Coordinates of C-alpha atoms in Angstrom, one line a residue:
Chain A
M1 CA -22.7 18.2 -103.3
S2 CA -22.6 21.9 -103.0
Q3 CA -19.4 23.4 -101.5
P4 CA -21.1 25.2 -98.6
T5 CA -22.6 21.9 -97.0
L6 CA -19.1 20.4 -97.0
A7 CA -17.7 23.5 -95.4
F8 CA -20.5 23.2 -92.7
R9 CA -19.8 19.6 -91.9
N10 CA -16.1 20.0 -91.0
P11 CA -16.0 23.0 -88.6
P12 CA -18.3 21.4 -85.9
D13 CA -16.0 18.3 -85.7
W14 CA -12.9 20.5 -85.4
R15 CA -14.6 22.6 -82.7
K16 CA -15.5 19.5 -80.7
L17 CA -12.0 18.3 -80.9
K18 CA -10.7 21.7 -79.9
V19 CA -13.0 21.7 -76.8
L20 CA -11.7 18.2 -75.9
L21 CA -8.2 19.5 -76.3
W22 CA -8.9 22.1 -73.7
I23 CA -10.9 19.9 -71.3
V24 CA -8.3 17.1 -71.0
P25 CA -5.4 19.4 -70.0
A26 CA -7.7 21.3 -67.7
I27 CA -8.7 18.1 -65.8
F28 CA -5.0 17.2 -65.8
L29 CA -4.0 20.5 -64.3
I30 CA -6.7 20.3 -61.6
A31 CA -5.7 16.8 -60.7
L32 CA -2.1 18.0 -60.5
A33 CA -3.0 20.9 -58.3
L34 CA -5.0 18.8 -55.9
T35 CA -2.5 15.9 -55.5
M36 CA 0.8 17.8 -55.5
Y37 CA 0.8 19.2 -52.0
Y38 CA -0.1 18.0 -48.5
T39 CA -0.1 19.4 -44.9
V40 CA 1.3 17.7 -41.8
P41 CA -0.6 18.7 -38.6
P42 CA 1.5 20.2 -35.8
D43 CA 1.3 17.2 -33.6
S44 CA 2.4 14.7 -36.2
Q45 CA 5.0 13.8 -38.7
G46 CA 4.4 12.7 -42.3
V47 CA 5.9 9.5 -43.7
V48 CA 6.3 9.8 -47.5
L49 CA 6.2 6.7 -49.7
R50 CA 7.1 6.8 -53.3
F51 CA 5.7 4.0 -55.4
G52 CA 5.1 2.3 -52.0
R53 CA 8.7 2.6 -50.9
F54 CA 9.7 4.6 -48.0
S55 CA 11.1 8.0 -49.0
S56 CA 11.3 10.5 -46.1
V57 CA 9.8 11.7 -42.9
E58 CA 8.5 15.2 -43.0
E59 CA 7.9 17.8 -40.2
P60 CA 4.6 19.7 -39.7
G61 CA 3.7 22.2 -42.4
L62 CA 2.9 22.4 -46.1
H63 CA 4.9 20.2 -48.4
F64 CA 5.0 19.2 -52.0
K65 CA 4.9 15.7 -53.4
I66 CA 4.9 14.0 -56.7
P67 CA 1.2 14.0 -57.7
F68 CA -1.1 11.4 -59.1
G69 CA -0.6 8.9 -56.3
I70 CA 3.0 8.3 -57.0
D71 CA 3.9 9.8 -53.6
R72 CA 1.6 8.9 -50.7
V73 CA 1.8 10.3 -47.2
E74 CA 0.7 8.8 -43.9
T75 CA 0.6 11.1 -40.9
V76 CA 1.6 9.8 -37.5
P77 CA 0.7 11.7 -34.4
V78 CA 4.2 11.6 -32.8
R79 CA 3.7 14.5 -30.4
R80 CA 0.4 13.5 -29.0
Q81 CA 0.3 11.8 -25.7
L82 CA -1.8 8.7 -26.0
K83 CA -3.5 6.7 -23.3
L84 CA -4.7 3.2 -22.8
E85 CA -7.2 2.4 -20.0
F86 CA -7.7 -1.1 -18.6
G87 CA -10.7 -2.2 -16.6
F88 CA -12.6 1.1 -16.9
A89 CA -13.2 3.9 -19.4
T90 CA -13.3 7.6 -19.1
A91 CA -15.3 9.8 -21.5
G92 CA -13.6 11.6 -24.3
A93 CA -11.1 9.1 -25.5
T94 CA -8.3 10.5 -27.5
N95 CA -7.7 7.5 -29.5
R96 CA -9.6 4.6 -30.8
V97 CA -8.0 1.9 -28.8
Q98 CA -8.0 3.8 -25.5
H99 CA -10.5 1.5 -23.9
T100 CA -12.7 -1.4 -24.7
S101 CA -16.5 -1.9 -24.3
R102 CA -17.9 -2.2 -20.9
T103 CA -18.5 -5.9 -21.1
Q104 CA -14.8 -6.3 -21.5
H105 CA -13.9 -4.3 -18.4
S106 CA -14.6 -7.0 -15.9
Q107 CA -12.4 -9.4 -17.9
E108 CA -9.6 -6.9 -18.1
K109 CA -9.4 -6.2 -14.4
S110 CA -9.9 -9.6 -12.8
M111 CA -6.6 -11.3 -12.0
V112 CA -5.1 -14.1 -10.0
T113 CA -2.5 -13.1 -7.4
G114 CA 0.7 -15.0 -6.4
D115 CA -0.9 -16.5 -3.3
L116 CA -3.7 -17.9 -5.5
N117 CA -6.3 -15.3 -4.5
A118 CA -8.1 -12.9 -6.8
A119 CA -8.0 -9.2 -7.2
L120 CA -9.6 -6.5 -9.4
V121 CA -7.0 -4.2 -10.9
E122 CA -7.5 -1.1 -13.0
W123 CA -4.6 0.8 -14.6
I124 CA -3.6 3.1 -17.4
V125 CA -0.6 3.3 -19.7
Q126 CA 0.6 6.5 -21.2
Y127 CA 2.7 6.4 -24.3
R128 CA 3.9 8.2 -27.4
I129 CA 4.7 7.1 -30.9
D130 CA 8.4 7.9 -31.2
D131 CA 9.5 5.9 -34.3
P132 CA 7.0 6.5 -37.1
R133 CA 8.7 4.1 -39.5
A134 CA 8.6 1.2 -37.1
Y135 CA 5.1 2.1 -36.0
L136 CA 3.8 1.9 -39.6
F137 CA 5.9 -0.8 -41.2
K138 CA 7.0 -3.3 -38.6
V139 CA 3.9 -4.4 -36.8
R140 CA 0.4 -4.4 -38.3
A141 CA -1.6 -3.3 -35.3
P142 CA 0.8 -1.8 -32.9
E143 CA -1.7 -0.4 -30.5
S144 CA -3.8 -3.4 -30.0
T145 CA -0.6 -5.4 -29.6
L146 CA 0.4 -2.9 -27.0
R147 CA -2.9 -3.5 -25.2
D148 CA -2.4 -7.2 -25.2
L149 CA 1.1 -6.8 -24.0
S150 CA 0.1 -4.5 -21.2
E151 CA -2.4 -7.0 -19.9
A152 CA 0.1 -9.8 -20.1
V153 CA 2.8 -7.8 -18.3
M154 CA 0.4 -6.6 -15.5
R155 CA -0.7 -10.2 -14.9
E156 CA 2.9 -11.3 -14.8
V157 CA 3.7 -8.8 -12.1
I158 CA 0.5 -9.3 -10.1
G159 CA 1.1 -13.1 -10.3
D160 CA 4.2 -12.7 -8.3
R161 CA 2.7 -10.8 -5.4
T162 CA 0.2 -11.5 -2.6
V163 CA -3.2 -10.0 -2.6
D164 CA -2.2 -7.8 0.4
E165 CA 0.7 -6.4 -1.5
V166 CA -1.5 -5.7 -4.5
I167 CA -4.2 -4.0 -2.6
T168 CA -2.2 -2.1 -0.1
V169 CA 1.5 -1.8 0.3
G170 CA 3.0 -3.0 -3.0
R171 CA 1.3 -0.5 -5.4
G172 CA 4.4 1.6 -6.1
E173 CA 6.6 -1.4 -6.6
I174 CA 4.1 -3.0 -9.0
E175 CA 3.9 0.2 -11.1
F176 CA 7.6 0.4 -11.2
R177 CA 8.2 -3.2 -12.2
A178 CA 5.3 -3.3 -14.7
L179 CA 6.6 -0.1 -16.4
D180 CA 10.0 -1.5 -16.7
R181 CA 8.8 -4.8 -18.2
L182 CA 6.5 -3.1 -20.6
R183 CA 9.2 -0.8 -21.9
K184 CA 11.5 -3.6 -22.5
M185 CA 8.9 -5.6 -24.3
A186 CA 7.7 -2.7 -26.4
T187 CA 11.3 -2.3 -27.6
D188 CA 11.7 -6.0 -28.3
Y189 CA 8.4 -6.0 -30.2
Q190 CA 9.5 -3.1 -32.4
L191 CA 6.3 -1.2 -31.8
G192 CA 7.8 2.2 -32.4
V193 CA 6.3 3.6 -29.2
K194 CA 7.8 5.0 -26.0
I195 CA 6.0 4.1 -22.8
D196 CA 5.9 7.3 -20.6
Q197 CA 4.0 6.1 -17.6
L198 CA 2.1 3.2 -16.0
Q199 CA -0.3 4.0 -13.2
L200 CA -2.5 1.8 -11.1
K201 CA -6.0 3.2 -10.5
N202 CA -8.6 1.3 -8.4
V203 CA -7.3 -1.9 -7.0
N204 CA -9.8 -3.9 -5.0
P205 CA -10.5 -7.4 -3.7
P206 CA -13.4 -9.1 -5.5
R207 CA -16.8 -7.7 -4.5
E208 CA -17.7 -11.0 -2.8
V209 CA -14.8 -10.8 -0.3
A210 CA -14.6 -7.1 0.1
G211 CA -16.5 -7.3 3.4
S212 CA -13.9 -9.6 5.0
F213 CA -11.1 -7.3 3.9
N214 CA -12.8 -4.5 5.6
E215 CA -13.1 -6.6 8.7
V216 CA -9.4 -7.0 8.7
N217 CA -8.9 -3.3 8.7
K218 CA -11.4 -2.9 11.5
A219 CA -9.7 -5.6 13.5
Q220 CA -6.4 -3.7 13.1
Q221 CA -8.2 -0.6 14.4
D222 CA -9.6 -2.6 17.3
R223 CA -6.2 -3.9 18.2
E224 CA -4.8 -0.3 18.3
N225 CA -7.8 0.7 20.4
M226 CA -7.4 -2.0 23.0
I227 CA -3.8 -1.1 23.5
N228 CA -4.5 2.6 23.7
V229 CA -7.2 2.0 26.3
A230 CA -4.9 -0.1 28.4
N231 CA -2.1 2.5 28.2
G232 CA -4.7 5.1 29.1
E233 CA -5.6 3.2 32.3
Y234 CA -2.0 2.8 33.1
N235 CA -1.3 6.5 32.8
K236 CA -4.4 7.3 34.8
V237 CA -3.3 5.1 37.8
I238 CA 0.4 5.1 38.1
P239 CA 1.2 8.8 38.1
R240 CA -1.4 9.4 40.7
A241 CA -0.1 6.5 42.8
K242 CA 3.4 8.0 42.5
G243 CA 2.1 11.3 43.6
E244 CA 0.3 9.9 46.6
A245 CA 3.4 8.0 47.6
E246 CA 5.5 11.1 47.5
Q247 CA 2.9 12.7 49.7
T248 CA 3.0 10.1 52.4
I249 CA 6.8 10.2 52.4
S250 CA 6.8 14.0 52.8
E251 CA 4.3 13.6 55.6
A252 CA 6.6 11.1 57.3
Q253 CA 9.5 13.5 56.8
G254 CA 7.5 16.2 58.4
Y255 CA 6.7 13.9 61.3
K256 CA 10.4 13.2 61.8
L257 CA 11.2 16.9 61.8
K258 CA 8.4 17.6 64.3
R259 CA 9.5 14.8 66.7
I260 CA 13.1 15.8 66.6
N261 CA 12.3 19.5 67.1
E262 CA 9.9 18.7 69.9
A263 CA 12.4 16.5 71.6
Q264 CA 15.1 19.2 71.2
G265 CA 12.7 21.8 72.5
H266 CA 11.8 19.6 75.5
A267 CA 15.4 18.8 76.2
T268 CA 16.5 22.4 76.0
A269 CA 13.7 23.4 78.4
F270 CA 14.6 20.7 80.8
N271 CA 18.2 21.6 80.7
A272 CA 17.5 25.2 81.5
V273 CA 15.3 24.3 84.5
L274 CA 17.8 21.7 85.6
V275 CA 20.5 24.4 85.9
E276 CA 18.2 26.6 88.1
Y277 CA 17.2 23.5 90.1
L278 CA 20.8 22.6 90.8
K279 CA 21.5 26.1 92.1
A280 CA 18.8 25.7 94.9
P281 CA 17.4 22.1 94.8
E282 CA 15.4 22.0 98.1
V283 CA 13.6 25.3 97.5
T284 CA 12.8 24.5 93.9
R285 CA 11.5 21.1 94.7
M286 CA 9.1 22.4 97.4
R287 CA 8.0 25.2 95.1
L288 CA 7.2 22.9 92.2
Y289 CA 5.4 20.4 94.5
L290 CA 3.2 23.0 96.1
E291 CA 2.4 24.5 92.7
A292 CA 1.4 21.2 91.4
M293 CA -0.8 20.4 94.4
S294 CA -2.5 23.7 94.3
E295 CA -3.4 23.0 90.7
V296 CA -4.6 19.5 91.4
I297 CA -6.4 19.6 94.7
P298 CA -9.1 22.1 93.9
T299 CA -10.3 19.9 91.0
L300 CA -10.6 16.8 93.2
A301 CA -14.0 15.3 94.0
S302 CA -13.2 15.2 97.7
T303 CA -10.1 15.4 99.9
W304 CA -9.8 13.8 103.3
I305 CA -7.1 14.8 105.6
V306 CA -6.7 12.3 108.4
D307 CA -4.5 12.5 111.4
D308 CA -2.4 9.4 111.5
S309 CA -3.3 9.0 115.2
I310 CA -6.9 8.2 114.3
T311 CA -7.1 4.5 113.5
Q312 CA -10.8 3.7 112.8
L313 CA -11.8 5.9 110.0
L314 CA -9.5 4.8 107.2
P315 CA -10.9 1.7 105.6
M316 CA -14.7 2.3 104.8
V317 CA -15.3 5.3 102.7
Q318 CA -18.1 5.0 100.2
G319 CA -16.9 6.6 97.0
K320 CA -18.5 9.8 95.8
S321 CA -21.7 9.8 97.8
I322 CA -19.9 11.2 100.7
G323 CA -20.1 14.6 99.2
G324 CA -17.8 17.4 99.3
V325 CA -16.7 17.5 102.9
K326 CA -13.5 19.4 102.8
Chain B
M1 CA -3.4 14.0 -91.3
K2 CA -3.9 10.6 -92.6
R3 CA -1.6 9.2 -89.9
L4 CA -3.7 10.7 -87.1
P5 CA -6.1 7.8 -86.8
I6 CA -3.2 5.4 -86.7
V7 CA -1.5 7.4 -83.9
L8 CA -4.7 7.6 -82.0
G9 CA -5.2 3.9 -82.4
L10 CA -1.8 3.1 -81.1
V11 CA -2.3 5.5 -78.1
A12 CA -5.6 3.8 -77.4
L13 CA -3.9 0.4 -77.6
L14 CA -1.2 1.5 -75.2
I15 CA -3.8 2.8 -72.8
V16 CA -5.7 -0.4 -72.9
V17 CA -2.6 -2.4 -72.3
A18 CA -1.6 -0.1 -69.4
I19 CA -5.0 -0.2 -67.7
V20 CA -6.0 -3.8 -68.3
G21 CA -2.6 -5.5 -68.6
D22 CA -0.9 -3.9 -65.7
P23 CA 2.7 -4.0 -66.6
L24 CA 3.7 -1.8 -63.7
F25 CA 2.8 -2.3 -60.1
T26 CA 3.9 -0.9 -56.7
V27 CA 4.9 -2.9 -53.8
H28 CA 4.2 -1.2 -50.4
E29 CA 6.7 -1.2 -47.5
T30 CA 4.3 -3.5 -45.7
E31 CA 3.8 -6.0 -48.5
T32 CA 5.3 -9.0 -50.1
V33 CA 4.2 -9.8 -53.6
I34 CA 4.0 -13.1 -55.3
L35 CA 3.5 -13.1 -59.1
T36 CA 1.5 -15.9 -60.5
R37 CA 0.9 -17.0 -64.1
F38 CA -2.4 -18.7 -64.4
G39 CA -2.5 -19.5 -60.7
A40 CA 1.0 -20.9 -60.4
P41 CA 3.7 -18.8 -58.6
V42 CA 6.5 -17.5 -60.8
G43 CA 9.9 -16.5 -59.4
D44 CA 10.8 -15.5 -55.9
P45 CA 8.5 -13.4 -53.7
I46 CA 9.2 -9.7 -54.2
T47 CA 9.9 -8.0 -50.9
E48 CA 11.6 -4.9 -52.1
P49 CA 9.2 -2.0 -52.0
G50 CA 8.8 0.4 -54.9
L51 CA 7.8 0.1 -58.6
H52 CA 8.2 -3.2 -60.5
W53 CA 7.5 -4.6 -63.9
K54 CA 5.7 -7.7 -64.9
T55 CA 4.4 -9.2 -68.1
P56 CA 1.0 -7.6 -68.8
F57 CA -2.2 -9.7 -68.9
V58 CA -0.6 -12.9 -68.2
M59 CA 0.7 -12.3 -64.7
T60 CA -1.3 -11.6 -61.5
V61 CA -0.1 -9.7 -58.5
N62 CA -0.8 -11.4 -55.1
R63 CA -0.1 -9.3 -52.1
L64 CA 0.8 -10.8 -48.7
E65 CA 1.4 -9.0 -45.4
K66 CA 5.1 -8.4 -44.6
R67 CA 4.5 -7.0 -41.1
I68 CA 4.4 -8.8 -37.8
L69 CA 0.8 -10.0 -37.3
E70 CA -1.1 -10.8 -34.2
W71 CA -3.2 -13.8 -33.3
D72 CA -5.5 -13.4 -30.3
G73 CA -7.1 -16.6 -29.1
L74 CA -10.5 -16.9 -27.5
P75 CA -10.5 -17.6 -23.8
A76 CA -10.4 -21.4 -23.2
E77 CA -11.2 -23.4 -20.2
M78 CA -8.7 -26.1 -19.2
P79 CA -7.5 -28.0 -16.2
T80 CA -4.1 -27.7 -14.5
K81 CA -2.1 -30.7 -13.3
D82 CA -3.6 -30.2 -9.8
K83 CA -7.0 -30.3 -11.2
T84 CA -7.9 -26.6 -11.0
Y85 CA -10.0 -25.4 -13.9
I86 CA -8.8 -22.1 -15.2
I87 CA -9.7 -19.9 -18.2
V88 CA -6.7 -19.0 -20.2
D89 CA -6.5 -16.3 -22.9
T90 CA -3.4 -16.3 -25.0
F91 CA -2.1 -14.2 -27.8
A92 CA 0.8 -14.7 -30.2
R93 CA 2.8 -12.8 -32.8
W94 CA 3.7 -14.3 -36.1
R95 CA 4.9 -13.4 -39.6
I96 CA 4.6 -14.9 -43.0
G97 CA 8.1 -16.4 -42.8
D98 CA 8.1 -18.3 -46.0
P99 CA 5.7 -16.4 -48.4
S100 CA 5.9 -19.0 -51.2
Q101 CA 5.0 -21.8 -48.9
F102 CA 2.4 -19.8 -47.2
F103 CA 0.8 -18.8 -50.5
V104 CA 0.7 -22.4 -51.7
K105 CA -0.5 -24.1 -48.5
L106 CA -2.7 -21.5 -46.9
R107 CA -3.4 -18.9 -49.5
D108 CA -4.9 -16.3 -47.1
E109 CA -4.8 -15.1 -43.6
R110 CA -8.1 -16.5 -42.5
S111 CA -7.0 -20.0 -42.9
A112 CA -3.7 -19.1 -41.3
Q113 CA -5.5 -17.8 -38.2
S114 CA -7.5 -21.0 -37.9
R115 CA -4.5 -23.2 -38.3
I116 CA -2.6 -21.1 -35.6
E117 CA -5.7 -21.4 -33.4
D118 CA -5.7 -25.2 -33.6
I119 CA -2.0 -25.7 -33.0
I120 CA -1.4 -23.1 -30.3
G121 CA -4.7 -24.0 -28.6
S122 CA -3.7 -27.6 -28.2
E123 CA -0.1 -26.8 -27.1
V124 CA -1.4 -24.4 -24.4
R125 CA -3.7 -27.1 -23.1
T126 CA -0.9 -29.6 -23.0
A127 CA 1.4 -27.2 -21.2
V128 CA -1.2 -26.2 -18.6
A129 CA -2.3 -29.8 -18.0
G130 CA 1.4 -30.7 -17.3
H131 CA 1.9 -28.0 -14.6
D132 CA 0.4 -27.1 -11.3
L133 CA -1.6 -23.9 -11.1
I134 CA 1.1 -22.0 -9.3
E135 CA 3.4 -22.5 -12.3
V136 CA 0.9 -20.8 -14.5
V137 CA 0.4 -17.9 -12.1
R138 CA 4.0 -17.1 -11.1
S139 CA 6.5 -15.6 -13.5
D140 CA 9.5 -14.6 -11.5
K141 CA 10.2 -17.7 -9.5
D142 CA 12.9 -16.1 -7.5
R143 CA 10.7 -13.4 -6.0
V144 CA 10.0 -13.8 -2.3
L145 CA 8.0 -11.6 0.0
P146 CA 10.0 -8.6 1.2
P147 CA 10.8 -9.2 4.8
N148 CA 9.4 -6.0 6.1
L149 CA 5.9 -7.0 5.2
T150 CA 5.8 -10.2 7.2
A151 CA 7.4 -8.5 10.1
E152 CA 4.7 -5.8 10.3
G153 CA 2.1 -8.5 10.1
T154 CA 0.3 -6.7 7.3
T155 CA 0.2 -9.8 5.1
S156 CA -0.5 -13.2 6.3
S157 CA -0.5 -14.9 3.0
V158 CA 2.4 -17.0 1.9
L159 CA 3.9 -16.6 -1.5
P160 CA 4.0 -20.2 -2.8
V161 CA 7.2 -21.2 -4.6
A162 CA 7.2 -22.1 -8.3
T163 CA 9.9 -24.2 -9.9
R164 CA 9.4 -23.1 -13.5
G165 CA 6.9 -20.3 -13.9
R166 CA 4.9 -18.8 -16.7
L167 CA 7.8 -17.6 -18.8
A168 CA 9.1 -21.2 -19.0
L169 CA 5.6 -22.4 -19.8
Q170 CA 5.3 -19.9 -22.7
G171 CA 8.7 -21.1 -23.9
D172 CA 7.5 -24.7 -24.0
I173 CA 4.4 -23.7 -26.0
L174 CA 6.5 -21.8 -28.5
K175 CA 9.0 -24.5 -28.9
A176 CA 6.3 -27.1 -29.5
A177 CA 4.2 -25.0 -31.9
Q178 CA 7.0 -23.3 -34.0
P179 CA 8.0 -26.3 -36.1
K180 CA 4.4 -27.3 -36.8
L181 CA 3.7 -23.8 -38.1
A182 CA 7.0 -23.4 -39.9
S183 CA 6.1 -26.2 -42.3
I184 CA 3.2 -24.1 -43.6
G185 CA 5.2 -20.9 -44.0
I186 CA 4.3 -19.3 -40.7
E187 CA 7.1 -18.0 -38.5
L188 CA 5.8 -18.0 -34.9
L189 CA 7.6 -15.3 -32.9
D190 CA 6.1 -15.7 -29.4
V191 CA 3.1 -16.9 -27.4
R192 CA 2.0 -15.1 -24.3
I193 CA -0.7 -15.6 -21.7
K194 CA -2.8 -12.5 -21.6
R195 CA -5.3 -13.5 -18.9
V196 CA -5.7 -16.3 -16.4
N197 CA -8.8 -16.5 -14.4
Y198 CA -10.6 -19.1 -12.3
N199 CA -13.5 -20.9 -13.8
P200 CA -16.7 -19.3 -12.4
D201 CA -17.7 -22.5 -10.7
I202 CA -14.6 -22.7 -8.5
S203 CA -14.6 -18.9 -8.0
T204 CA -17.1 -19.5 -5.1
S205 CA -14.7 -21.8 -3.3
I206 CA -11.8 -19.4 -4.0
Y207 CA -13.8 -16.6 -2.4
Q208 CA -14.7 -18.8 0.5
R209 CA -11.0 -19.5 1.1
M210 CA -10.2 -15.8 0.9
I211 CA -12.9 -14.9 3.3
S212 CA -11.8 -17.4 5.9
E213 CA -8.2 -16.4 5.5
R214 CA -9.2 -12.8 6.1
Q215 CA -11.2 -13.8 9.1
Q216 CA -8.2 -15.5 10.6
I217 CA -6.1 -12.5 10.1
A218 CA -8.8 -10.3 11.8
Q219 CA -8.9 -12.8 14.7
R220 CA -5.2 -12.7 15.0
F221 CA -5.2 -8.9 15.2
R222 CA -7.8 -8.9 17.8
S223 CA -6.1 -11.4 20.0
E224 CA -2.8 -9.6 19.7
G225 CA -4.6 -6.5 20.9
E226 CA -6.1 -8.4 23.8
G227 CA -2.8 -9.9 24.7
E228 CA -1.0 -6.6 24.7
A229 CA -3.7 -5.0 26.7
A230 CA -3.5 -7.7 29.3
R231 CA 0.2 -7.3 29.5
I232 CA -0.1 -3.6 30.0
N233 CA -2.8 -4.1 32.7
G234 CA -0.6 -6.6 34.5
R235 CA 2.3 -4.1 34.4
R236 CA 0.0 -1.5 35.8
G237 CA -0.9 -3.7 38.8
R238 CA 2.7 -4.6 39.4
D239 CA 4.0 -1.0 39.1
L240 CA 1.3 0.1 41.5
L241 CA 2.3 -2.4 44.2
E242 CA 5.9 -1.4 43.7
V243 CA 5.2 2.3 44.2
E244 CA 3.0 1.7 47.2
S245 CA 5.3 -0.7 49.0
E246 CA 8.4 1.4 48.3
A247 CA 6.6 4.4 49.8
Y248 CA 5.5 2.4 52.8
K249 CA 9.0 1.2 53.4
Q250 CA 10.4 4.7 53.3
V251 CA 7.7 6.0 55.6
Q252 CA 8.4 3.4 58.2
E253 CA 12.1 4.1 58.0
L254 CA 11.5 7.8 58.5
R255 CA 9.2 7.3 61.4
G256 CA 11.6 4.8 63.0
D257 CA 14.5 7.3 62.6
A258 CA 12.4 10.0 64.0
D259 CA 11.4 8.0 67.1
A260 CA 15.0 6.8 67.6
E261 CA 16.4 10.3 67.3
A262 CA 13.9 11.7 69.7
S263 CA 14.6 9.1 72.3
R264 CA 18.3 9.8 72.0
I265 CA 17.8 13.5 72.5
Y266 CA 15.6 12.9 75.6
A267 CA 18.0 10.4 77.0
E268 CA 20.9 12.7 76.5
A269 CA 19.0 15.4 78.4
Y270 CA 17.4 13.4 81.1
D271 CA 20.0 10.7 81.7
K272 CA 23.2 12.6 81.7
S273 CA 23.8 12.6 85.5
P274 CA 22.2 11.2 88.7
E275 CA 20.9 14.6 89.5
S276 CA 19.2 15.0 86.1
R277 CA 17.6 11.6 86.4
A278 CA 16.2 12.4 89.9
F279 CA 14.9 15.7 88.8
Y280 CA 13.3 14.2 85.7
G281 CA 11.6 11.6 87.9
F282 CA 10.4 14.4 90.2
L283 CA 9.0 16.5 87.4
K284 CA 7.4 13.5 85.7
T285 CA 5.7 12.4 88.9
L286 CA 4.2 15.9 89.4
D287 CA 2.9 15.7 85.8
T288 CA 1.4 12.4 86.5
Y289 CA -0.4 13.7 89.6
R290 CA -1.8 16.5 87.4
T291 CA -3.1 13.8 85.0
I292 CA -4.4 11.1 87.3
L293 CA -5.9 13.2 90.1
G294 CA -9.0 14.9 88.9
E295 CA -12.8 15.3 89.2
K296 CA -13.3 11.7 89.9
T297 CA -10.7 11.2 92.6
N298 CA -11.3 11.1 96.3
L299 CA -8.0 11.7 97.9
I300 CA -7.1 10.6 101.4
L301 CA -4.0 12.1 102.8
S302 CA -2.5 11.9 106.3
T303 CA -1.1 14.8 108.2
D304 CA 2.2 13.1 107.7
S305 CA 2.3 14.1 104.2
E306 CA 4.4 16.9 103.2
L307 CA 1.6 19.1 102.2
F308 CA -0.5 18.8 105.2
R309 CA 2.3 18.5 107.7
L310 CA 1.3 21.8 109.3
L311 CA -2.1 20.3 110.2
E312 CA -0.6 17.6 112.3
R313 CA -1.6 17.5 116.0
S314 CA 1.2 18.7 117.9
K315 CA 3.1 15.9 119.4
H316 CA 3.5 15.7 123.1

């Protein structure tokens, strides 16, 4: 029991305690430093819960909170535009529920139309989280609920329309109505989201009947074709006939002019000669007669001049064979 | 210095109580907590979020979901009233409406989901079996085809009429299932049909019908085309005859007018006096001699004729 051994036994215990005294506060301070701040990304807001109870909504940036798990923060991407795809999937999904596995696609897109036919409809929904409190605390799985709701709404709308409307003419109306319905239901369901847009993508008849749908299109084309051909024929024939008709009418008009002019010419000439004739009728008569005879008689085959006192010769003359006895 | 071990001992005791006994607990915004003492519920369910006290060691914290929950049924095949077999996929929203009752009767969500499945599943079957297919498909029973579509002939299908519609059906299912689930603490908020499809066996006949429907439409388009073309061709024939006959008529009139006018002019000139008539006769006769007496004529004239008068034997 020497004094020095006693002195050696105490200092190590005290030193160990002293080390502990430093380690514990050091750990405490590190834990404090790590848990007393948080950052909210620029596309989000932070919802702060104190002891599990809603406290505040914070904007992007660096914030302080009560450490050691008293304050907990959940960040909600309120500024990001989110998308849901139905019946198909594009690469690079921005969120987890954007699309389902490929086996689900055929189930998602096949629908019954209002005229009890079938169609394959692909569409997308674009939305944003606009109420972070509702989004986190009202409904447990708001996005998968939104998916189910979208499918239900689309089938409601398609179920009131014929397959023709769905595939061709009614697309705009369907988008409009489905968006309207979905917005109303998302509000009723308190999902905390705002639906920005709903858009139809590929809409087709079932593969098995696609051929017959194409045939209808072709038949429509054929109908247009037949009418065009008939009109073409009409336009080829009628204008030409009209032209030809006008031509014959013009010719007849020309004939009329010619006849009238000729007649007038003949009449004028006659009148002029008549005037001269009436001035000296006998002389004119003889002149004209002798002129005519001198034109005609040289051309005759034969001319017989018989004195009327000869009585035998007249009857039996044998035509041309007599020869030119002048 | 002597009190240090006692202080340390007390601190250690407090720590043990705090860690193991759990006198403080938090309730999250999304939770309802039921405190139990040795398995039996104590007091009302705690819905207020935040920090709460309880007796350490003795009491246990049981957490239940306060939010709206979803049930998604598996697709089930069932017949409609008009004997069409369809595959219906429904989903529903529910909450733990009465936490105490829920806790006692069901305990956890998994058993809740299976109870919901049973009850809603059978109500859906009942509702579908009591309605024709069209009632399951149509929702807005007032919607009719817009008139411009049928006029253009782009759609041949008829939009069959429904008297009740899907929304009424869903209401029926909800009304029937709600009370059954309320008695076990489940508040059913709504039931909706997510998908309706034809059973694969009847799909073939549905497709057949669609194909023949389309073929009829195609046939109709073609015959419309043929009819219209025939109409146009007929019009072409008629218009052609009209043009030609009209022209013929005008031509005849013109020629008639021409001949009449010419005759009038001639008559006016030739027929205006006895002298003109005689002169015209004379001139015309001379012209006729020119025409009829030619190379083939053998002419016999007597010396009595005017022309050959000078050749007459002199008379004694």
